[in-house]
Amino acid sequence: MKLTTEQKAFVEDLLSRMTLEEKIGQMNQESPSIVGGFDVPFEELIEMMTDGRISQEEFGRIMATATQDFHEEDIRAGRVGSMMVNDPRKNNELQKIAVEESRLGIPLIIGFDVIHGFRSVFPIAIGEACSFDDVLFEETARMAARESRAHGINWNFAPMIDAARDSRWGRVSEGPGEDPCLGSRFARAKVRGLQNDRSSLQSYVAACTKHYVAYGACESGRDYNTTSMSVSNLYNVYLPAFRAAMEEGAATVMAAFNDLNGVPCTVNKWLLRDVLKGEMGLEGFVVSDANAIRECVVHGIAEDERDAGIQAVNAGMDMDMGTHIYKDYLQEAVEKGTVPMAVIDEAVRRILSVKVWLGLFENPYVPEADIEAYEKGLPAEHIALCRKAAEESMVLLKNEGALLPLNRKQKISLVGKLADDRNEVCGAWAMAWKPEDCVSIRTGLEAAGADVRYYPCGGPEGELNEEEIARACEEGDVIVAVVGETDAMSGEASSRADTRLPGRQRELLEKLLDSGKPVVTVLMNGRPLALQWEAEHLPAILEAWHLGIRMGDAVAEALLGDVNPSGKLSSSFPAVTGQCPIYYNHPSTGRPGSKSKFTSRYLDAPWDALYPFGHGLSYTSFDYSELRVSEADDALEIAVHLKNTGERAGTEVVQLYIQDVAASLVRPVKELKDYCRLSLAAGEEREIRFSLPKASLGFYDNEGKYRLEDGLFRIFVGGSSRDVLERELRITFA
Ligand code: BGC
């Protein structure tokens, strides 16, 4: 995000003409409030329904009489800088009030959670990351930006780039997984895709990288829980994706709910001012997460709302999402001198700069033609990209005896409620999909010409239907069981203490296996599941996540072999939940897990992942050989020979890892440093080359300083973090 000299002057001029109230208004974000028909605040109404004081039906009746307040009066008076609405005509109306009826005519920045697509819903991020395809990451973000703009949204609360290593945490679904290198590449590509298409004022939005920071490290995987870690861990694992996003020019950042080492990110001056704005150079602004400023009172870091607001703004929190605390208390705080005017000016300058960079002053409205275009349906190229993203995101975990792919002559018994539910394909944080765009697995298989019969039998919730199970087993040559999680079982506030298949789905699989028929399992879920039993007993497992609107097409193509699976895991899968957090790039211990008793292991579970990061099979096979490493001036030149040894074309993700064998701090057993994705015809062989800058071989110490330390390094290349060729090299950094 770069402003020209004229744009900067425009911002300064505007700032100089604003009253304090107008400035604070820019720092206030509103969502539509639900009003009328009830005597308690809306939040309490929700709580009443959640804790059972009123039934869902009663809640529904009350809501039917409610209306939405879009804060038009406050917008007119210059007391609102941002709104969170996704209705394009409503957004035009609100913009018109801001632009034509407020004193200074400053347009609203309109934010929304467009996490993995708007109406064109792509795979959830943990799934899309399995494609290891930076071009795809960027393309899907570019399409999301255009669709957002066409709906009046100019600010996406994405990408979510929290490194996450504990799959109990429901929000693992929203981000690119456990690895800082993949996470950083994902972050960069998403920022480019959202922000860099400047071909028109309707083709880009401001990115909002979130959640800053270490939210993924919440203790016990319980959402909103405390986090604590060393500075070096923060810098090496949790900050890199944010640093990458800042280098790519990300316009804004959302602070995380959690505290880090005792200070909530919302009021954490070191994180916001020193690291984010200072060291990493954020040019735009920081917004709080929803209601997070108020929560600082509950955190016990602020006595009351006033105190929380003062701490937040002084710490560098530029915009308040949803609490009105800035609106209610900052004027008085500035007048009393507890908040310097310079702090307010800095925040407003940042917010206005993003608005100017977005072109909102020239182009505040969505053209009616764009709105109408989407009302006619999704363009074909959007559907095609959704399908491509879904195809690349599936991971073949297991395929014993080459059970997959199936052929069109086999009679398929398709089992599982999730298989026929097009409302479940999009997963968590998809807010604008339309049922008519969504393809269930059943519809996908039927459309692909498979000989398929469907038996619901059971799902993540509820009972098993024995009679349907018996018929499914009886009538098919092969059973395809679709099991997993509903979309509500991952995402925010959806932590699970037991990450096995929920409900009676394991029992369902047992019964299917008892029939003696081959059982192919398709997983549809939002987190790495604990699959010890499944991995042991089921012959073929395809991880399909929540793949977005074209899920059914993609899964059908993979099952029938029209598409050869190519995804590699972006997160390690545990055997049992008790292994969480589990990740391939853990620091070396003095007693690495082994069969001996006094090593880092469990008595009752394996010590390592069931399916490690980077794992993913194909219908063909790849052979790696001749790993060569040499040292050039500033880089390591790495070459490996790759051959497609199978009988069909396939795509492989070649992964390059390193290990710093001895350093002044304990380093990970392996760290991903680069990867590439390429397709090879049957029998084709190729030399793959990486040039790894020596400057990337360092790490951050506990002062947050980057260190390059001479010594022995191991270089690994292979098709997963576990299955690699290895070389050693002594390196001296000049
Ligand atoms: C979530 C954010 C989201 C925000 C606005 C919060 O609850 O943590 O990720 O962007 O709501 O919807």
XYZ file of C-alpha atoms and ligand atoms in Angstrom:
746
model
C 0.000 0.000 0.000
C 1.766 3.113 -1.207
C 0.363 6.637 -1.376
C 1.535 9.312 -3.795
C 2.676 12.705 -2.501
C -0.645 14.215 -3.629
C -2.603 11.521 -1.818
C -0.616 12.107 1.365
C -1.281 15.835 1.106
C -4.976 15.138 0.622
C -5.028 13.092 3.835
C -3.209 15.814 5.793
C -5.537 18.487 4.520
C -8.591 16.473 5.469
C -7.179 15.700 8.885
C -6.530 19.372 9.507
C -10.186 20.172 8.882
C -11.671 17.508 11.172
C -13.170 18.067 14.594
C -12.147 15.715 17.372
C -15.561 14.065 17.203
C -15.155 13.434 13.472
C -11.706 11.994 14.020
C -12.984 9.611 16.660
C -15.845 8.760 14.316
C -13.349 7.440 11.781
C -12.021 5.109 14.471
C -15.446 3.600 15.101
C -16.741 0.552 13.273
C -20.410 -0.377 13.461
C -22.395 -3.431 12.467
C -26.110 -3.238 11.954
C -27.841 -3.552 15.326
C -30.951 -5.622 15.656
C -33.678 -3.546 17.296
C -37.306 -3.743 18.275
C -39.565 -6.536 19.412
C -37.644 -7.265 22.616
C -36.659 -5.354 25.757
C -33.124 -6.625 26.311
C -29.965 -5.837 24.326
C -29.577 -8.088 21.287
C -26.412 -9.725 22.690
C -28.363 -10.756 25.759
C -31.097 -12.153 23.604
C -28.561 -14.364 21.869
C -27.229 -15.464 25.248
C -30.749 -16.226 26.420
C -31.229 -18.528 23.486
C -27.807 -20.123 23.898
C -28.294 -20.871 27.584
C -31.850 -22.066 27.087
C -33.780 -19.234 28.785
C -35.756 -18.917 25.578
C -36.309 -21.572 22.960
C -35.111 -21.326 19.361
C -38.727 -20.983 18.272
C -39.290 -18.060 20.641
C -36.078 -16.494 19.375
C -37.330 -16.925 15.818
C -40.650 -15.272 16.679
C -38.911 -12.304 18.283
C -36.551 -11.913 15.342
C -39.451 -11.874 12.913
C -40.576 -8.610 14.490
C -37.108 -7.080 14.702
C -35.571 -4.566 12.360
C -31.983 -3.566 11.695
C -30.523 -0.219 12.641
C -27.792 0.761 10.191
C -26.720 3.777 12.236
C -27.660 6.264 9.520
C -27.836 9.174 12.007
C -24.334 8.495 13.288
C -22.985 8.131 9.751
C -24.540 11.476 8.821
C -22.975 13.100 11.879
C -19.513 11.737 11.017
C -19.467 9.362 13.963
C -18.869 6.179 11.927
C -15.777 5.386 9.867
C -16.561 1.824 8.957
C -19.505 -0.553 8.589
C -19.819 -4.309 8.318
C -22.560 -5.046 5.775
C -22.672 -7.295 2.696
C -25.798 -6.089 0.915
C -24.626 -4.020 -2.089
C -27.649 -1.732 -2.357
C -27.670 -1.097 1.368
C -23.973 -0.342 1.151
C -24.604 2.183 -1.616
C -27.282 3.821 0.528
C -24.985 4.074 3.526
C -22.102 5.352 1.414
C -24.394 7.991 -0.034
C -25.191 9.261 3.448
C -21.497 9.344 4.344
C -20.412 10.965 1.096
C -23.276 13.363 0.447
C -24.728 14.129 3.837
C -21.857 14.161 6.316
C -19.946 17.421 6.746
C -16.680 16.244 5.201
C -18.073 13.572 2.889
C -15.613 10.869 3.958
C -16.677 7.491 2.541
C -17.061 4.434 4.744
C -14.631 1.579 4.618
C -16.919 -1.436 4.500
C -15.505 -4.632 5.932
C -16.734 -8.200 5.845
C -15.535 -11.725 6.526
C -14.701 -12.943 3.054
C -12.414 -15.691 4.249
C -12.454 -18.326 1.507
C -14.500 -16.610 -1.126
C -17.700 -14.612 -1.197
C -20.435 -16.183 -3.293
C -17.828 -18.264 -5.113
C -16.743 -20.277 -2.100
C -13.351 -21.948 -2.394
C -11.987 -24.640 -0.069
C -11.451 -23.699 3.559
C -7.934 -22.323 3.950
C -6.416 -25.366 5.653
C -7.553 -27.295 2.576
C -6.519 -24.770 -0.058
C -3.072 -24.634 1.569
C -2.732 -28.372 0.782
C -2.440 -27.449 -2.891
C 0.903 -25.760 -2.207
C -0.057 -23.659 -5.212
C 0.855 -20.000 -4.793
C -0.716 -19.126 -8.134
C -4.012 -20.621 -7.027
C -3.861 -18.836 -3.644
C -3.542 -15.572 -5.511
C -6.192 -16.296 -8.140
C -8.845 -17.241 -5.596
C -8.098 -14.099 -3.582
C -8.337 -11.949 -6.714
C -11.731 -13.389 -7.506
C -12.870 -12.898 -3.915
C -11.777 -9.257 -4.127
C -13.831 -8.618 -7.242
C -16.902 -10.293 -5.832
C -16.527 -8.374 -2.602
C -16.320 -5.057 -4.419
C -19.382 -5.932 -6.455
C -21.225 -6.262 -3.138
C -20.010 -2.983 -1.724
C -17.308 -4.563 0.432
C -13.931 -2.909 0.083
C -12.141 -4.457 3.032
C -11.821 -8.226 3.546
C -11.140 -9.594 7.008
C -8.677 -11.990 5.408
C -6.285 -13.665 5.059
C -6.410 -15.472 8.361
C -2.769 -16.509 8.756
C -2.522 -17.841 12.286
C -0.046 -20.704 12.486
C -2.033 -23.469 14.191
C -0.719 -26.738 15.518
C -3.486 -27.927 17.764
C -6.434 -29.319 15.890
C -8.666 -29.130 18.936
C -8.875 -25.438 18.032
C -11.792 -25.019 15.629
C -10.144 -22.128 13.836
C -7.424 -24.311 12.337
C -9.888 -24.559 9.450
C -9.530 -20.853 8.626
C -5.785 -20.673 8.148
C -2.969 -22.261 6.156
C -1.850 -24.797 8.774
C 1.160 -25.415 10.950
C 4.135 -24.241 8.955
C 5.616 -20.722 8.861
C 7.090 -21.100 5.356
C 3.872 -22.319 3.738
C 1.921 -19.833 5.870
C 4.100 -16.959 4.670
C 3.795 -17.899 1.014
C 0.036 -18.220 1.479
C -0.084 -14.826 3.195
C 1.897 -13.130 0.445
C -0.172 -14.616 -2.338
C -3.442 -13.720 -0.623
C -2.368 -10.123 -0.071
C -1.287 -9.823 -3.703
C -4.546 -11.344 -4.877
C -6.727 -9.107 -2.748
C -4.822 -5.870 -3.247
C -2.747 -5.812 -6.393
C -5.173 -5.980 -9.281
C -5.408 -2.268 -9.967
C -6.964 -2.687 -13.396
C -10.036 -0.911 -12.095
C -11.294 0.661 -8.885
C -13.641 -2.302 -8.566
C -11.002 -5.010 -8.661
C -9.151 -4.759 -5.379
C -9.854 -4.509 -1.676
C -7.822 -3.861 1.442
C -6.578 -7.061 3.075
C -6.892 -7.459 6.833
C -4.373 -10.023 8.015
C -5.444 -11.661 11.228
C -5.356 -12.515 14.034
C -2.314 -10.678 15.283
C -0.843 -12.691 16.958
C -0.334 -16.211 18.295
C -4.074 -16.832 18.531
C -3.367 -20.311 17.127
C -1.308 -21.105 20.205
C -4.260 -20.788 22.584
C -3.707 -23.154 25.458
C -5.369 -26.575 25.136
C -6.768 -25.585 21.759
C -9.640 -23.861 23.548
C -10.779 -20.805 21.661
C -9.994 -17.375 23.186
C -7.690 -19.021 25.734
C -4.418 -17.588 26.987
C -1.120 -17.953 25.096
C 2.399 -17.785 26.353
C 5.658 -18.425 24.576
C 9.252 -17.329 24.188
C 10.120 -14.367 22.008
C 12.061 -16.670 19.724
C 9.080 -18.971 19.234
C 6.866 -15.976 18.501
C 9.332 -14.613 15.962
C 10.126 -17.910 14.274
C 6.669 -19.451 14.092
C 3.837 -16.966 14.586
C 5.186 -13.698 13.194
C 6.646 -14.798 9.840
C 3.327 -14.874 7.973
C 2.517 -11.376 9.260
C 5.967 -10.122 8.352
C 5.531 -11.568 4.863
C 2.118 -9.924 4.541
C 3.566 -6.563 5.620
C 6.371 -6.914 3.070
C 3.704 -7.510 0.472
C 1.996 -4.284 1.555
C -1.037 -5.584 3.461
C -3.165 -2.548 4.260
C -4.579 -3.541 7.636
C -4.276 -5.976 10.515
C -6.788 -7.328 13.028
C -5.510 -7.891 16.542
C -6.205 -11.222 18.203
C -8.504 -11.830 21.162
C -5.906 -13.618 23.259
C -3.345 -12.300 25.642
C 0.274 -13.017 24.848
C 2.487 -13.546 27.868
C -0.029 -11.705 30.002
C -0.939 -8.720 27.831
C -4.012 -8.944 25.583
C -3.020 -8.260 21.966
C -5.696 -5.546 21.903
C -3.734 -3.369 24.334
C -0.273 -4.742 23.675
C 1.852 -1.729 22.903
C 4.959 -3.772 22.209
C 3.154 -5.937 19.655
C 1.212 -3.123 18.000
C 3.552 -0.163 18.071
C 7.020 -1.626 18.322
C 6.764 -4.832 16.324
C 3.886 -4.333 13.883
C 4.055 -0.659 13.066
C 7.720 -0.143 13.882
C 9.741 -3.183 12.983
C 7.423 -4.720 10.376
C 6.277 -1.405 8.960
C 2.477 -1.666 8.733
C 1.427 1.279 6.609
C -2.307 1.104 7.135
C -4.229 0.584 10.365
C -5.040 -1.954 13.071
C -8.602 -2.903 13.974
C -9.604 -4.736 17.116
C -11.407 -8.032 16.897
C -15.131 -7.911 17.616
C -15.807 -6.531 21.106
C -12.202 -7.181 22.079
C -11.633 -3.769 23.655
C -14.473 -4.400 26.085
C -13.110 -7.859 26.841
C -9.980 -6.278 28.289
C -12.106 -5.580 31.357
C -12.931 -9.278 31.667
C -9.283 -10.136 31.009
C -8.614 -8.134 34.154
C -6.239 -5.738 32.437
C -8.577 -2.729 32.528
C -10.843 -1.561 35.331
C -13.670 -0.447 33.113
C -14.534 0.362 29.522
C -12.990 3.817 29.666
C -9.714 2.376 30.906
C -9.809 -0.342 28.238
C -10.353 2.229 25.475
C -7.537 4.444 26.701
C -5.122 1.531 26.957
C -6.082 0.244 23.508
C -5.711 3.528 21.675
C -2.465 4.402 23.393
C -1.135 0.943 22.522
C -1.773 1.668 18.837
C -5.208 0.152 18.248
C -6.595 2.415 15.542
C -10.155 1.192 15.119
C -12.699 -0.205 17.553
C -14.783 -3.054 16.181
C -18.187 -3.056 17.644
C -18.043 -1.715 21.212
C -18.574 2.101 20.923
C -15.910 2.548 23.563
C -13.870 4.913 21.415
C -17.002 6.797 20.502
C -18.119 7.067 24.116
C -14.874 7.823 25.936
C -12.077 9.115 23.722
C -13.239 12.716 23.462
C -13.116 13.163 27.213
C -9.808 11.267 27.425
C -8.199 13.605 24.898
C -9.593 16.656 26.668
C -8.187 15.409 29.969
C -4.838 14.598 28.377
C -4.866 10.852 29.048
C -4.811 10.251 25.303
C -2.543 12.583 23.330
C -4.064 14.211 20.256
C -1.092 12.886 18.314
C -2.292 9.341 18.997
C -5.726 10.125 17.563
C -4.193 11.872 14.568
C -1.960 8.921 13.837
C -4.879 6.499 13.900
C -7.049 8.692 11.692
C -4.198 9.357 9.274
C -3.762 5.614 8.865
C -7.480 5.001 8.330
C -7.856 7.836 5.846
C -4.750 6.667 4.003
C -6.324 3.256 3.416
C -9.539 4.887 2.212
C -7.609 7.061 -0.215
C -5.515 4.128 -1.447
C -8.725 2.165 -2.017
C -9.981 4.925 -4.270
C -13.103 5.331 -2.150
C -13.176 9.087 -2.552
C -13.425 8.701 -6.349
C -15.423 5.483 -6.322
C -17.565 4.978 -3.248
C -20.460 3.135 -4.931
C -21.035 -0.236 -6.537
C -22.279 0.237 -10.095
C -25.829 -1.086 -10.458
C -24.648 -3.150 -13.442
C -22.262 -5.113 -11.182
C -25.023 -5.828 -8.712
C -27.315 -7.044 -11.453
C -24.597 -9.178 -13.013
C -24.315 -11.251 -9.822
C -28.056 -11.450 -9.456
C -28.058 -13.357 -12.743
C -25.793 -16.027 -11.259
C -22.145 -16.880 -11.017
C -20.017 -16.413 -14.145
C -18.673 -19.663 -15.620
C -15.057 -18.759 -14.907
C -15.855 -18.344 -11.209
C -17.382 -21.792 -11.075
C -14.385 -23.194 -12.929
C -11.940 -21.691 -10.432
C -13.943 -23.047 -7.491
C -13.719 -26.462 -9.075
C -10.009 -26.210 -9.803
C -9.280 -25.093 -6.229
C -11.329 -27.990 -4.882
C -9.509 -30.473 -7.137
C -6.103 -29.329 -5.956
C -6.958 -29.270 -2.254
C -7.877 -32.926 -1.731
C -5.292 -35.153 -0.086
C -5.203 -38.899 -0.644
C -4.171 -40.167 2.768
C -4.259 -43.878 2.086
C -4.952 -46.117 -0.901
C -4.289 -49.750 -0.093
C -4.319 -52.121 -3.025
C -5.041 -49.226 -5.376
C -8.706 -49.386 -4.404
C -9.021 -45.921 -5.855
C -9.766 -44.752 -8.437
C -13.109 -46.445 -8.974
C -14.517 -46.997 -12.417
C -17.886 -46.229 -13.897
C -18.785 -49.909 -14.124
C -18.696 -50.385 -10.368
C -21.965 -50.112 -8.487
C -21.323 -47.527 -5.784
C -23.254 -47.428 -2.517
C -22.844 -43.848 -1.342
C -23.290 -43.557 2.395
C -23.453 -40.732 4.936
C -25.676 -37.730 5.490
C -22.870 -35.353 4.538
C -22.738 -36.886 1.055
C -26.089 -35.473 0.067
C -26.046 -32.129 1.836
C -25.152 -29.234 -0.415
C -25.498 -26.862 2.536
C -22.464 -28.455 4.176
C -19.909 -28.163 1.390
C -18.741 -24.620 2.146
C -17.583 -25.040 5.742
C -16.994 -22.420 8.403
C -16.952 -18.692 7.638
C -18.738 -18.856 4.348
C -21.432 -16.222 4.525
C -22.693 -15.516 1.034
C -23.089 -18.828 -0.775
C -26.297 -19.702 -2.501
C -27.638 -23.261 -2.321
C -28.178 -23.352 -6.078
C -24.419 -22.922 -6.664
C -23.445 -25.784 -4.358
C -22.825 -29.341 -5.500
C -23.078 -32.204 -3.033
C -20.968 -35.320 -3.443
C -24.028 -37.274 -4.444
C -24.924 -34.787 -7.180
C -21.293 -34.663 -8.281
C -21.110 -38.448 -8.682
C -24.423 -38.601 -10.498
C -23.401 -35.817 -12.856
C -20.103 -37.578 -13.549
C -21.995 -40.644 -14.734
C -21.156 -42.938 -11.814
C -23.451 -45.864 -11.114
C -24.388 -44.618 -7.677
C -27.143 -45.246 -5.153
C -27.476 -43.191 -2.034
C -28.150 -44.353 1.551
C -28.034 -41.656 4.263
C -27.392 -44.194 7.077
C -26.096 -41.605 9.580
C -24.022 -38.470 9.965
C -21.935 -36.463 12.398
C -25.043 -36.003 14.506
C -27.848 -38.425 15.274
C -28.719 -42.065 14.932
C -27.646 -44.818 12.585
C -30.200 -46.383 10.310
C -29.446 -50.095 10.434
C -31.770 -50.982 7.632
C -30.147 -48.480 5.258
C -26.708 -49.705 6.258
C -27.701 -53.278 5.437
C -29.053 -52.254 2.045
C -25.989 -50.172 1.231
C -23.749 -53.142 2.005
C -25.927 -55.535 0.079
C -26.512 -53.532 -3.066
C -23.157 -51.991 -3.990
C -19.911 -53.450 -5.338
C -18.056 -50.794 -3.431
C -19.057 -48.477 -0.599
C -18.115 -44.815 -0.531
C -18.645 -43.501 2.985
C -18.653 -39.742 3.450
C -17.981 -38.938 7.088
C -16.653 -35.977 9.032
C -17.860 -32.800 10.642
C -20.663 -30.365 9.955
C -19.603 -26.837 9.124
C -20.559 -25.733 12.645
C -18.021 -28.123 14.179
C -15.051 -26.000 13.123
C -14.406 -22.273 12.883
C -14.783 -19.778 15.699
C -15.947 -20.986 19.110
C -15.854 -24.585 17.865
C -13.022 -26.222 19.747
C -13.339 -29.944 20.302
C -11.658 -31.844 23.129
C -11.977 -35.110 21.232
C -11.038 -34.826 17.595
C -12.122 -38.265 16.487
C -15.005 -38.578 14.058
C -17.985 -37.208 15.982
C -21.206 -39.047 16.721
C -21.578 -42.663 15.718
C -19.648 -42.426 12.473
C -16.939 -44.836 13.567
C -19.614 -47.388 14.347
C -21.057 -46.741 10.908
C -17.681 -47.442 9.317
C -17.286 -50.612 11.385
C -20.626 -51.903 10.196
C -19.776 -51.113 6.584
C -16.445 -52.904 6.884
C -18.148 -55.929 8.440
C -19.935 -56.478 5.163
C -16.642 -57.441 3.556
C -17.233 -54.979 0.733
C -14.432 -52.533 -0.071
C -14.988 -49.240 1.745
C -13.636 -45.958 0.418
C -13.794 -43.177 2.987
C -14.162 -39.541 2.043
C -13.537 -37.128 4.881
C -15.367 -33.830 4.945
C -14.122 -31.852 7.887
C -12.538 -28.637 9.151
C -9.550 -29.883 11.148
C -7.000 -32.655 11.199
C -8.926 -35.492 12.826
C -7.494 -38.189 15.088
C -7.713 -41.147 12.737
C -5.813 -43.968 14.412
C -8.581 -46.520 14.072
C -9.562 -45.400 10.581
C -5.976 -45.514 9.306
C -5.599 -49.027 10.635
C -8.835 -50.461 9.322
C -9.955 -48.574 6.246
C -8.275 -49.321 2.929
C -8.701 -45.929 1.233
C -9.081 -42.466 2.740
C -9.494 -39.255 0.779
C -9.271 -36.037 2.818
C -11.661 -33.614 1.142
C -12.149 -30.925 3.812
C -15.000 -28.506 3.138
C -14.089 -27.868 -0.484
C -16.496 -25.070 -1.327
C -19.351 -24.821 -3.776
C -17.992 -27.329 -6.305
C -17.048 -29.940 -3.733
C -19.213 -32.611 -5.269
C -17.675 -32.269 -8.729
C -14.132 -32.408 -7.391
C -14.699 -35.406 -5.135
C -16.451 -37.298 -7.940
C -13.554 -36.611 -10.302
C -11.028 -37.833 -7.750
C -13.010 -40.966 -6.909
C -13.437 -41.827 -10.564
C -9.864 -40.993 -11.498
C -10.674 -38.069 -13.791
C -8.512 -36.016 -11.459
C -5.396 -37.433 -9.850
C -5.165 -36.191 -6.232
C -2.167 -33.946 -5.688
C -2.673 -32.207 -2.338
C -0.183 -32.537 0.510
C -1.112 -31.988 4.134
C -0.727 -28.447 5.408
C -1.032 -29.814 8.967
C 0.015 -33.013 10.634
C -2.722 -35.455 11.589
C -2.461 -36.970 15.055
C -3.237 -40.605 15.747
C -5.043 -39.624 18.942
C -6.169 -36.253 20.280
C -3.831 -36.493 23.260
C -0.894 -35.859 20.913
C -2.103 -32.313 20.233
C -0.415 -29.953 19.634
C 1.517 -31.964 17.075
C 3.624 -30.651 14.194
C 6.523 -31.918 12.125
C 8.850 -28.982 12.783
C 9.142 -29.369 16.529
C 12.317 -28.399 18.369
C 14.820 -31.222 18.846
C 14.576 -32.829 22.260
C 17.439 -34.468 24.131
C 15.591 -37.758 23.913
C 13.771 -38.041 20.619
C 10.858 -40.480 20.701
C 11.854 -44.058 19.974
C 10.992 -47.567 21.082
C 13.068 -47.152 24.253
C 11.257 -46.213 27.405
C 13.122 -43.104 28.544
C 12.479 -41.102 25.402
C 9.964 -38.431 24.481
C 7.015 -40.719 23.885
C 3.675 -41.962 25.188
C 2.878 -45.275 26.803
C -0.407 -45.498 24.971
C 0.023 -43.719 21.634
C 2.649 -43.128 18.973
C 4.927 -40.129 19.557
C 4.779 -38.929 15.978
C 2.039 -37.910 13.596
C -0.183 -40.459 11.942
C -0.011 -38.526 8.675
C 2.729 -35.899 8.748
C 2.852 -32.450 7.188
C 3.504 -32.702 3.467
C 2.040 -36.199 3.144
C -0.263 -36.945 0.234
C -0.501 -39.848 -2.205
C -1.287 -39.937 -5.893
C -2.653 -42.529 -8.300
C 0.839 -42.603 -9.718
C 4.154 -42.803 -7.854
C 7.190 -40.548 -7.775
C 10.770 -41.486 -7.219
C 13.393 -39.084 -5.877
C 17.110 -39.637 -6.468
C 20.460 -37.909 -6.866
C 20.067 -35.109 -4.366
C 22.950 -32.685 -4.894
C 23.760 -29.600 -2.869
C 26.416 -27.047 -3.639
C 27.303 -23.683 -2.271
C 27.315 -20.550 -4.403
C 28.069 -17.038 -3.136
C 24.763 -16.162 -1.548
C 22.743 -19.305 -2.029
C 22.675 -23.065 -1.804
C 22.069 -24.666 -5.165
C 20.023 -27.803 -4.713
C 19.096 -30.293 -7.401
C 17.155 -33.541 -7.281
C 16.023 -36.016 -9.873
C 12.293 -36.717 -9.932
C 10.631 -39.466 -11.936
C 7.000 -40.354 -12.380
C 7.337 -44.108 -12.038
C 3.654 -44.929 -12.444
C 1.373 -45.385 -15.364
C -0.455 -42.131 -15.395
C 0.248 -38.426 -15.291
C 0.413 -36.831 -11.876
C 1.313 -33.690 -9.993
C 3.885 -33.708 -7.240
C 4.766 -31.128 -4.614
C 8.529 -31.261 -4.160
C 9.465 -30.095 -0.680
C 12.777 -28.677 0.496
C 13.577 -28.785 4.209
C 16.622 -27.887 6.263
C 17.907 -28.535 9.750
C 20.384 -26.333 11.546
C 22.231 -29.155 13.256
C 23.781 -27.197 16.136
C 22.903 -23.618 17.029
C 22.818 -21.301 20.012
C 19.112 -22.107 20.449
C 17.429 -25.466 19.940
C 16.178 -25.587 16.371
C 13.426 -27.664 14.727
C 14.190 -31.180 13.552
C 13.190 -30.008 10.078
C 11.955 -26.744 8.575
C 10.314 -26.271 5.210
C 12.183 -23.651 3.185
C 10.814 -23.959 -0.327
C 8.536 -26.084 -2.485
C 7.371 -26.402 -6.035
C 4.439 -28.077 -7.674
C 4.801 -29.710 -11.044
C 3.073 -32.204 -13.306
C 4.842 -35.129 -14.939
C 3.516 -37.463 -17.598
C 3.757 -41.203 -16.954
C 7.413 -42.176 -17.052
C 8.610 -38.596 -17.342
C 11.679 -37.530 -15.384
C 13.056 -34.137 -14.580
C 15.714 -32.351 -12.642
C 14.265 -30.023 -10.042
C 16.375 -27.112 -8.863
C 16.077 -24.848 -5.879
C 18.227 -21.858 -5.122
C 17.991 -21.259 -1.392
C 19.333 -17.880 -0.248
C 21.811 -18.385 2.565
C 20.189 -15.453 4.310
C 17.094 -17.614 4.815
C 18.982 -20.159 6.935
C 18.887 -18.102 10.112
C 16.497 -17.802 13.006
C 15.327 -15.250 15.562
C 16.735 -15.326 19.069
C 15.026 -14.321 22.298
C 15.746 -10.649 21.679
C 13.944 -10.865 18.359
C 17.258 -10.577 16.492
C 17.842 -12.569 13.334
C 20.947 -14.729 13.570
C 22.909 -16.541 10.904
C 25.183 -19.017 12.618
C 27.981 -20.896 10.885
C 27.949 -24.645 11.147
C 26.526 -27.876 9.900
C 23.191 -27.942 8.071
C 21.149 -30.819 6.743
C 19.247 -30.416 3.518
C 16.294 -32.672 2.792
C 14.191 -32.998 -0.342
C 11.200 -35.243 -0.804
C 7.492 -35.725 -1.232
C 6.576 -35.307 2.451
C 8.221 -34.100 5.637
C 8.867 -37.725 6.575
C 10.017 -39.185 3.321
C 13.118 -37.331 2.160
C 16.626 -37.632 0.763
C 19.299 -36.003 2.868
C 22.693 -34.267 2.502
C 24.912 -32.398 4.935
C 26.852 -29.243 4.366
C 28.996 -26.997 6.530
C 28.160 -23.373 5.912
C 30.048 -20.223 6.743
C 28.175 -16.945 6.489
C 30.528 -14.238 5.324
C -13.644 -13.079 14.526
C -12.945 -12.394 13.376
C -13.927 -11.749 12.461
C -14.783 -10.779 13.263
C -15.785 -10.013 12.428
C -14.684 -12.178 15.181
O -15.457 -12.874 16.062
O -12.702 -13.492 15.470
O -12.149 -13.328 12.695
O -13.271 -11.089 11.420
O -15.487 -11.525 14.241
O -16.810 -10.803 11.991
